[in-house]
PDB file of C-alpha atoms in Angstrom:
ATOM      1  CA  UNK A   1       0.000   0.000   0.000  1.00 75.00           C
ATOM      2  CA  UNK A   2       1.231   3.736  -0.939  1.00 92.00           C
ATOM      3  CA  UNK A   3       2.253   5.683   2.074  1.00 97.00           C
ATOM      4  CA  UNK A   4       2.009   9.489   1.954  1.00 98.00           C
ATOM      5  CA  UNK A   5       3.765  11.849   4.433  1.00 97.00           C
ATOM      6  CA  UNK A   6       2.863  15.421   6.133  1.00 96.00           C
ATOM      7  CA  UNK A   7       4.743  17.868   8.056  1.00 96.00           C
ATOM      8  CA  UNK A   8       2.886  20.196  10.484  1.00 97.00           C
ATOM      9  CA  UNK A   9       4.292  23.088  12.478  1.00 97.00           C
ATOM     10  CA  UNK A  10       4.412  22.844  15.846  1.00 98.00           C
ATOM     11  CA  UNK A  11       5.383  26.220  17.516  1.00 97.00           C
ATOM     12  CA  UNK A  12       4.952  26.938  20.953  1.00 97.00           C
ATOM     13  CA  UNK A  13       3.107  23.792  21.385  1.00 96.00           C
ATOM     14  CA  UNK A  14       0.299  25.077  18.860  1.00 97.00           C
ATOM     15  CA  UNK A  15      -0.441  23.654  15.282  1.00 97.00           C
ATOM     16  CA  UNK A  16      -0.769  27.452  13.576  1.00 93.00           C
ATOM     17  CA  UNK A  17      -1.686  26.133  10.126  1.00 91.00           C
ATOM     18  CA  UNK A  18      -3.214  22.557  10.639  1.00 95.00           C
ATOM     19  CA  UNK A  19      -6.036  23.899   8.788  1.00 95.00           C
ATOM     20  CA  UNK A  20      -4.038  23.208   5.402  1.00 93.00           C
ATOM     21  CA  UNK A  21      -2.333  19.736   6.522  1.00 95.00           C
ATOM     22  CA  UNK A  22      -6.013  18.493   7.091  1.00 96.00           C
ATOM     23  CA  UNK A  23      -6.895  19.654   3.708  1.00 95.00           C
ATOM     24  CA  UNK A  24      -4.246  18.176   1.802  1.00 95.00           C
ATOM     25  CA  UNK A  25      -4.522  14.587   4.281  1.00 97.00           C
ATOM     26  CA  UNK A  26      -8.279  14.351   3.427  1.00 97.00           C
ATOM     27  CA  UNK A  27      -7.934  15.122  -0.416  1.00 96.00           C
ATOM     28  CA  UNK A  28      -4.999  12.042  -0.394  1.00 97.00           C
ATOM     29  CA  UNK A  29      -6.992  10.263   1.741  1.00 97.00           C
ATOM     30  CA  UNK A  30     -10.311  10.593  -0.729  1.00 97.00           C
ATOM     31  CA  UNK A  31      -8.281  10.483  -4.311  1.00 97.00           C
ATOM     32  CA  UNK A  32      -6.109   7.148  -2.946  1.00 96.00           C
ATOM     33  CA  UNK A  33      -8.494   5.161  -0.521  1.00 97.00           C
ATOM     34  CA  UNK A  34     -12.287   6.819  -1.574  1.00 97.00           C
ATOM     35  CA  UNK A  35     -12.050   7.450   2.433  1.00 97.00           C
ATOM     36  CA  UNK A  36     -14.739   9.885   2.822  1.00 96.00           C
ATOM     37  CA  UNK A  37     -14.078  10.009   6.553  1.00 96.00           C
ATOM     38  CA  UNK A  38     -12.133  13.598   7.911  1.00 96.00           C
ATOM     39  CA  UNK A  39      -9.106  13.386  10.318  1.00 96.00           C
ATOM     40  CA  UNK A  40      -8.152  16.557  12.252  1.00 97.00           C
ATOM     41  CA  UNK A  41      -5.009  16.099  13.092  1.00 97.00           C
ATOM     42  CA  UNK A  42      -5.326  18.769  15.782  1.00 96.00           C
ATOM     43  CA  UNK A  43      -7.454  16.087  17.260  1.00 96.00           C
ATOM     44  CA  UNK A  44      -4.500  13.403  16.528  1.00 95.00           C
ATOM     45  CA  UNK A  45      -1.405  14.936  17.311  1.00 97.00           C
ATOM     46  CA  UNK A  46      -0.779  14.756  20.731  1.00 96.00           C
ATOM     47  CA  UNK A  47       2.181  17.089  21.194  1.00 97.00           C
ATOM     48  CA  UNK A  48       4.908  15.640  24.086  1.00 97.00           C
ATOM     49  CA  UNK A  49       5.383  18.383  26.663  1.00 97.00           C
ATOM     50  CA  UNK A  50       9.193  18.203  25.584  1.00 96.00           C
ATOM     51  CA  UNK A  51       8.173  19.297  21.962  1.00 97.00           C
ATOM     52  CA  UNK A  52       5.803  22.362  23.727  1.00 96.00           C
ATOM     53  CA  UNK A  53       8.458  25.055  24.051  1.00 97.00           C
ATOM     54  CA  UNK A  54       9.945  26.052  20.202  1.00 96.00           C
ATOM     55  CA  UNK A  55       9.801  25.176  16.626  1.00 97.00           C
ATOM     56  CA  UNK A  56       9.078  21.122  15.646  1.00 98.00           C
ATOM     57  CA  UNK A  57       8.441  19.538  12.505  1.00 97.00           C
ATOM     58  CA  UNK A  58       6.004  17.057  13.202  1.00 98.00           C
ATOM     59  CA  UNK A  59       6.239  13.909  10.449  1.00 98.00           C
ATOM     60  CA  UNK A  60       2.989  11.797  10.154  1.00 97.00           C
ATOM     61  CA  UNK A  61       3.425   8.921   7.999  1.00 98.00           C
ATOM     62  CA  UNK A  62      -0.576   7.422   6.463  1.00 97.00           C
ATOM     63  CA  UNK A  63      -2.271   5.522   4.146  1.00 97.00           C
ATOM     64  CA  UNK A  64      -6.044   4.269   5.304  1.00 96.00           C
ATOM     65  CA  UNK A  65      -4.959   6.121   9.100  1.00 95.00           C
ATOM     66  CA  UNK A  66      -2.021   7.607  10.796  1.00 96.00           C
ATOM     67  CA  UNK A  67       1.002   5.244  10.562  1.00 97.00           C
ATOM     68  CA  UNK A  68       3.564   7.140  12.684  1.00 97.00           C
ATOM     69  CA  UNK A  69       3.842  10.423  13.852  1.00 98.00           C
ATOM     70  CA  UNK A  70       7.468  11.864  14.821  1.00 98.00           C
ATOM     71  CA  UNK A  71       8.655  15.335  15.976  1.00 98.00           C
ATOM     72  CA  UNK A  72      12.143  17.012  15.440  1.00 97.00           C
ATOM     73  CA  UNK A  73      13.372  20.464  16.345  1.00 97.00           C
ATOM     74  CA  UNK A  74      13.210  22.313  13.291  1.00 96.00           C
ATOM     75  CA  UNK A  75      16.751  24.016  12.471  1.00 93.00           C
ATOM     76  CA  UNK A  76      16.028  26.128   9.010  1.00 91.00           C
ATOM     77  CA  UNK A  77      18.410  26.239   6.386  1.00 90.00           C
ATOM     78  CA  UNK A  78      19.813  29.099   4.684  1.00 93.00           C
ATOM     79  CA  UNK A  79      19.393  28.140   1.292  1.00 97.00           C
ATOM     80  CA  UNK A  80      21.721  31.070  -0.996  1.00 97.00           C
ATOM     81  CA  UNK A  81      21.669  29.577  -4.364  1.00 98.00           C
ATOM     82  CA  UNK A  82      20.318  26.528  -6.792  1.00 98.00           C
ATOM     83  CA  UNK A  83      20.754  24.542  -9.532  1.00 98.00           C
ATOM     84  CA  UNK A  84      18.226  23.936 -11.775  1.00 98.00           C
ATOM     85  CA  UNK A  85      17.982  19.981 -12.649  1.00 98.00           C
ATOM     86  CA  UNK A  86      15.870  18.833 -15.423  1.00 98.00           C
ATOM     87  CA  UNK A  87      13.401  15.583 -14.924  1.00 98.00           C
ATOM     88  CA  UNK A  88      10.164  15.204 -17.742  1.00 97.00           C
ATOM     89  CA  UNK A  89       8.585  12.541 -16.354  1.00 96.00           C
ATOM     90  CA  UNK A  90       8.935  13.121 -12.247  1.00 96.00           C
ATOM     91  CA  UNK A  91       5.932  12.898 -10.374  1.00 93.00           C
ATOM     92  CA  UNK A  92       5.282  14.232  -6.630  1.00 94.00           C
ATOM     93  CA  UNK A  93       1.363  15.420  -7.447  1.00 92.00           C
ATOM     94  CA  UNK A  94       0.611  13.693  -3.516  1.00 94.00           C
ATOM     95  CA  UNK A  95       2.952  14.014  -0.698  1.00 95.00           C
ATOM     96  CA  UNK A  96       4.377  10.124  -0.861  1.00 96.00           C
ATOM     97  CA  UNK A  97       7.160   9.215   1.888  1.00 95.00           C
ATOM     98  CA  UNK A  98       9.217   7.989  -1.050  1.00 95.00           C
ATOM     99  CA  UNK A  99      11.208  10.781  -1.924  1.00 95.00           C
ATOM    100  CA  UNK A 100      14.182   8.870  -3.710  1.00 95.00           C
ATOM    101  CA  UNK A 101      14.017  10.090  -6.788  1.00 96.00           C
ATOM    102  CA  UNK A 102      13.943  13.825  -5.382  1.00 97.00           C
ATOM    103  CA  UNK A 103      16.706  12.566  -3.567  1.00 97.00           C
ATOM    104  CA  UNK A 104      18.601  11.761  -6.699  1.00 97.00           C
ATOM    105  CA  UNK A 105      18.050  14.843  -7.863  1.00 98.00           C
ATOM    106  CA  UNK A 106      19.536  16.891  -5.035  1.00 98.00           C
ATOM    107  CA  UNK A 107      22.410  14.641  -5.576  1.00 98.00           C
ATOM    108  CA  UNK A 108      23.297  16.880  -8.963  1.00 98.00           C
ATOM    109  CA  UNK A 109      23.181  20.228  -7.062  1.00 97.00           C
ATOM    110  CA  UNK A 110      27.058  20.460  -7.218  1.00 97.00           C
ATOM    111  CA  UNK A 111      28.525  23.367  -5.268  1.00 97.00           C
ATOM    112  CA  UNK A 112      24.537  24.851  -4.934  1.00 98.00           C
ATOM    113  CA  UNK A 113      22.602  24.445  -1.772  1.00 98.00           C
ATOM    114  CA  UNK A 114      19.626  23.217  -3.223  1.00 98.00           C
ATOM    115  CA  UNK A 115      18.022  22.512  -6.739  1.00 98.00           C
ATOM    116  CA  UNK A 116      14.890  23.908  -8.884  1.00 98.00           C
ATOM    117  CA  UNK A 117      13.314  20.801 -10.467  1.00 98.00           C
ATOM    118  CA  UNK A 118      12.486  21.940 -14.379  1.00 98.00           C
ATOM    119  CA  UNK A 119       9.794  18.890 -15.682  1.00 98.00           C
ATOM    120  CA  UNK A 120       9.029  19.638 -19.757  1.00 98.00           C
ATOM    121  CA  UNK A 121      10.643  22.872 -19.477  1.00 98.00           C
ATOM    122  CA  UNK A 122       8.569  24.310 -16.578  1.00 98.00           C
ATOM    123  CA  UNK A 123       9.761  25.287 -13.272  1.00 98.00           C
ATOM    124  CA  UNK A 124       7.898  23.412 -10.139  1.00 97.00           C
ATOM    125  CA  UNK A 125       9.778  23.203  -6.697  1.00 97.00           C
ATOM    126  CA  UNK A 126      13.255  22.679  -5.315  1.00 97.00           C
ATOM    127  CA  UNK A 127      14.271  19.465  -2.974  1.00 97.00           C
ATOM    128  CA  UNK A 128      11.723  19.957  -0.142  1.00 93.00           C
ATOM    129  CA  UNK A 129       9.538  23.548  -0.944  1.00 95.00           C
ATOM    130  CA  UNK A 130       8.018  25.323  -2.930  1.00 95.00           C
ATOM    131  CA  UNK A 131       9.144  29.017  -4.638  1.00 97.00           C
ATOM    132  CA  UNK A 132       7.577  31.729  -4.782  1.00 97.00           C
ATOM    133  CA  UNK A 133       9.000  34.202  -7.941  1.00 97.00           C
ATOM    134  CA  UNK A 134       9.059  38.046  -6.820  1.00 97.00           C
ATOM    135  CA  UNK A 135       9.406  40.843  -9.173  1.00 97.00           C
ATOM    136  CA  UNK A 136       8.925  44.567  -8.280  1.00 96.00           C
ATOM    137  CA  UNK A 137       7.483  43.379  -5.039  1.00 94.00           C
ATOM    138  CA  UNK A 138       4.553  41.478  -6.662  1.00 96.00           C
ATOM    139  CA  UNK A 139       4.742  37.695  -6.092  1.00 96.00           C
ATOM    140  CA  UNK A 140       4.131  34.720  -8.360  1.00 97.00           C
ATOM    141  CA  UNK A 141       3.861  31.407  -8.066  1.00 96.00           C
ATOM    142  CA  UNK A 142       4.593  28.660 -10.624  1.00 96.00           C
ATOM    143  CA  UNK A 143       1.348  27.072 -12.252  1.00 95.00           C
ATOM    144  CA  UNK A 144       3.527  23.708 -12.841  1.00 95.00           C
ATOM    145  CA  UNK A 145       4.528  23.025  -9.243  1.00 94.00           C
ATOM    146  CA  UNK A 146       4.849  19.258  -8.515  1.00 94.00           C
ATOM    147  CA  UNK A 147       2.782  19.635  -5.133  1.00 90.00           C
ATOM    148  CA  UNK A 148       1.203  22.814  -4.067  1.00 85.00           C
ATOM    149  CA  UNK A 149       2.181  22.837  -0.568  1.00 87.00           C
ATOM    150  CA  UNK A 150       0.213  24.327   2.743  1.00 86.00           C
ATOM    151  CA  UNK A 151       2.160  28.336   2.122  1.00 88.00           C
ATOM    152  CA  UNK A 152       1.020  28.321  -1.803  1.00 87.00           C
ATOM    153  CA  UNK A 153      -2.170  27.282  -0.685  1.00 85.00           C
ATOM    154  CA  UNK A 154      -2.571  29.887   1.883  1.00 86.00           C
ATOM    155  CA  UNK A 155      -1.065  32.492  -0.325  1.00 89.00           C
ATOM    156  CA  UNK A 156      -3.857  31.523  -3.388  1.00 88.00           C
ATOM    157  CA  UNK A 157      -6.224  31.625  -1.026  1.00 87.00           C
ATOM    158  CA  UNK A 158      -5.192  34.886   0.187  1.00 90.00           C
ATOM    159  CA  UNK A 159      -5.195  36.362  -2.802  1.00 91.00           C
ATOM    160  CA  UNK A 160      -1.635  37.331  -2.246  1.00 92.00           C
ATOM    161  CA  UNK A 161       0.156  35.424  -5.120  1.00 93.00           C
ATOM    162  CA  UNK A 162      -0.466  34.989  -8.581  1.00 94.00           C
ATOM    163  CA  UNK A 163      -0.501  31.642  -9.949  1.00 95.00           C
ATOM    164  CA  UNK A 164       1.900  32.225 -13.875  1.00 97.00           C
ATOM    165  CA  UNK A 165       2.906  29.591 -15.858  1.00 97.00           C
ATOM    166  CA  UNK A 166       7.060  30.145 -15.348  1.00 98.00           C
ATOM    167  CA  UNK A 167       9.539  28.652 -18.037  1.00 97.00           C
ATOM    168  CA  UNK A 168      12.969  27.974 -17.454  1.00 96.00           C
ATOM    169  CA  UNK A 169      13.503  30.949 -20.032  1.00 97.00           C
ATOM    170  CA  UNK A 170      11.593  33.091 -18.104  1.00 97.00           C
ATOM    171  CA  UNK A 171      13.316  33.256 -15.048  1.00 97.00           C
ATOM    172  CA  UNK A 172      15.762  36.097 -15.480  1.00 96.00           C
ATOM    173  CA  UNK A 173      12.305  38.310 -15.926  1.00 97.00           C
ATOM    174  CA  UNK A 174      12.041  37.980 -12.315  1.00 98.00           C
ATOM    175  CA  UNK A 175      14.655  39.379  -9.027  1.00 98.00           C
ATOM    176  CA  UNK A 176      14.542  35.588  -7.299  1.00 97.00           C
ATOM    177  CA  UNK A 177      12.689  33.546  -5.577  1.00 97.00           C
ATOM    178  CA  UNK A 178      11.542  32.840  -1.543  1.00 97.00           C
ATOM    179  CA  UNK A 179      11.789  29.267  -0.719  1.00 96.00           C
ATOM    180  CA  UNK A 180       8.842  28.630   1.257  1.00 95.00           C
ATOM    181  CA  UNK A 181       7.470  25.229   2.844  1.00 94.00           C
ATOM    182  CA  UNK A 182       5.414  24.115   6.094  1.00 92.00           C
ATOM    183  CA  UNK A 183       8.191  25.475   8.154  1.00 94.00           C
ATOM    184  CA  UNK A 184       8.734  28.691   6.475  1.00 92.00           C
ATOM    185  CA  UNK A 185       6.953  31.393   5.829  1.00 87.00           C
ATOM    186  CA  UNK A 186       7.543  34.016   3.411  1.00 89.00           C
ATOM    187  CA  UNK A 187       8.977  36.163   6.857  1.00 90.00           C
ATOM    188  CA  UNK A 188      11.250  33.809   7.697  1.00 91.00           C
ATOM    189  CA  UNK A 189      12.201  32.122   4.397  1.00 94.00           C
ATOM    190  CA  UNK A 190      15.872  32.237   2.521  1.00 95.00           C
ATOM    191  CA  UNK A 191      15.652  34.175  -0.665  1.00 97.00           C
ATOM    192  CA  UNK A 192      17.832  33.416  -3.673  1.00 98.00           C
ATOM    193  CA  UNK A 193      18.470  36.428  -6.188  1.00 98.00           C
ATOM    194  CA  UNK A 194      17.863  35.039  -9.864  1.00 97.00           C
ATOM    195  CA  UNK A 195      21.418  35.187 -10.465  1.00 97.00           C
ATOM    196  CA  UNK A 196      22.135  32.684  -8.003  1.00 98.00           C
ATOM    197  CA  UNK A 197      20.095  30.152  -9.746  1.00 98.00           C
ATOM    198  CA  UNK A 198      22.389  28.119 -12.014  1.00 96.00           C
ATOM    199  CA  UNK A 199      20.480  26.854 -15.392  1.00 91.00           C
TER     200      UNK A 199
END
């Protein structure tokens, strides 16, 4: 059976955006298993008073329920540059715990700290987030993302972001990118300047 994977923030001992992890948990949950059933994982996670104090990264592991659910203190990286790597046929449409091939991927990032996946020419994610393009303060988010992730969704539903179909020749029409995921917002994020992306 496929197992799929979410990370929740836990700061302070509070799940700030479980909201989104429920959405994307049910929709797998619906699309793999035709579970109709709801979890809340605010319901599920019960957070160990060690874990209450700070930033976590909670990992629950699922297919038909919750297989495992792990927390680590979340260090964030400072990601200054990437390179992009080119893969037509990858697909991470659902958050599956197999990651290898991403894995493989970061693997070609060379002296970079991280890599922008380009699939038929089209710029979707890096290793383990999603970007957000900025240009003249305006931000944009790639249409072709391989998973839109809990920030893009907030940021859609927001209204804050505009959702652009972004080519690898298009890049250099924008001043970088934020590297956002679960764990970072766009206020704590790294930003890379678009000439620190290696294509």
């Amino acid at each position: 059976m496929c197992l799929f994977s979410d990370a929740v923030r836990v700061e302070n001992g509070r799940l700030p955006d479980v909201e989104w992890n429920n959405l994307r948990v049910n929709k797998t949950r619906k699309d793999f298993f035709t579970i109709e059933e709801e979890l809340d994982l605010s319901e599920l996670i019960k957070i160990p008073e060690e874990n209450k104090k700070g930033l976590y990264k909670c990992r629950i592991v699922y297919d038909t329920e919750i297989r495992s659910v792990t927390f680590t203190e979340y260090k964030r990286k400072v990601i200054k540059s990437l390179r992009a790597v080119y893969d037509d046929s990858i697909d991470y449409s659902y958050k599956f715990a197999d990651r290898s091939r991403i894995d493989e991927l970061f693997e070609l990032r060379g002296e970079c700290d991280d890599i922008l996946i380009i699939k038929n020419g089209l710029v979707t994610d890096t290793s383990s987030a999603n970007v957000v393009f900025v240009r003249n303060g305006k931000l944009f988010l790639p249409e072709s993302c391989l998973l839109p992730g809990t920030r893009i969704a907030a940021l859609v539903a927001s209204g804050e972001a505009a959702v652009v179909r972004i080519g690898i020749e298009d890049i250099n029409r924008y001043d970088g990118v934020f590297i956002i995921n679960a764990m970072n917002n766009l206020s704590e994020c790294s930003f890379v300047p678009v000439d620190k992306i290696r294509v």
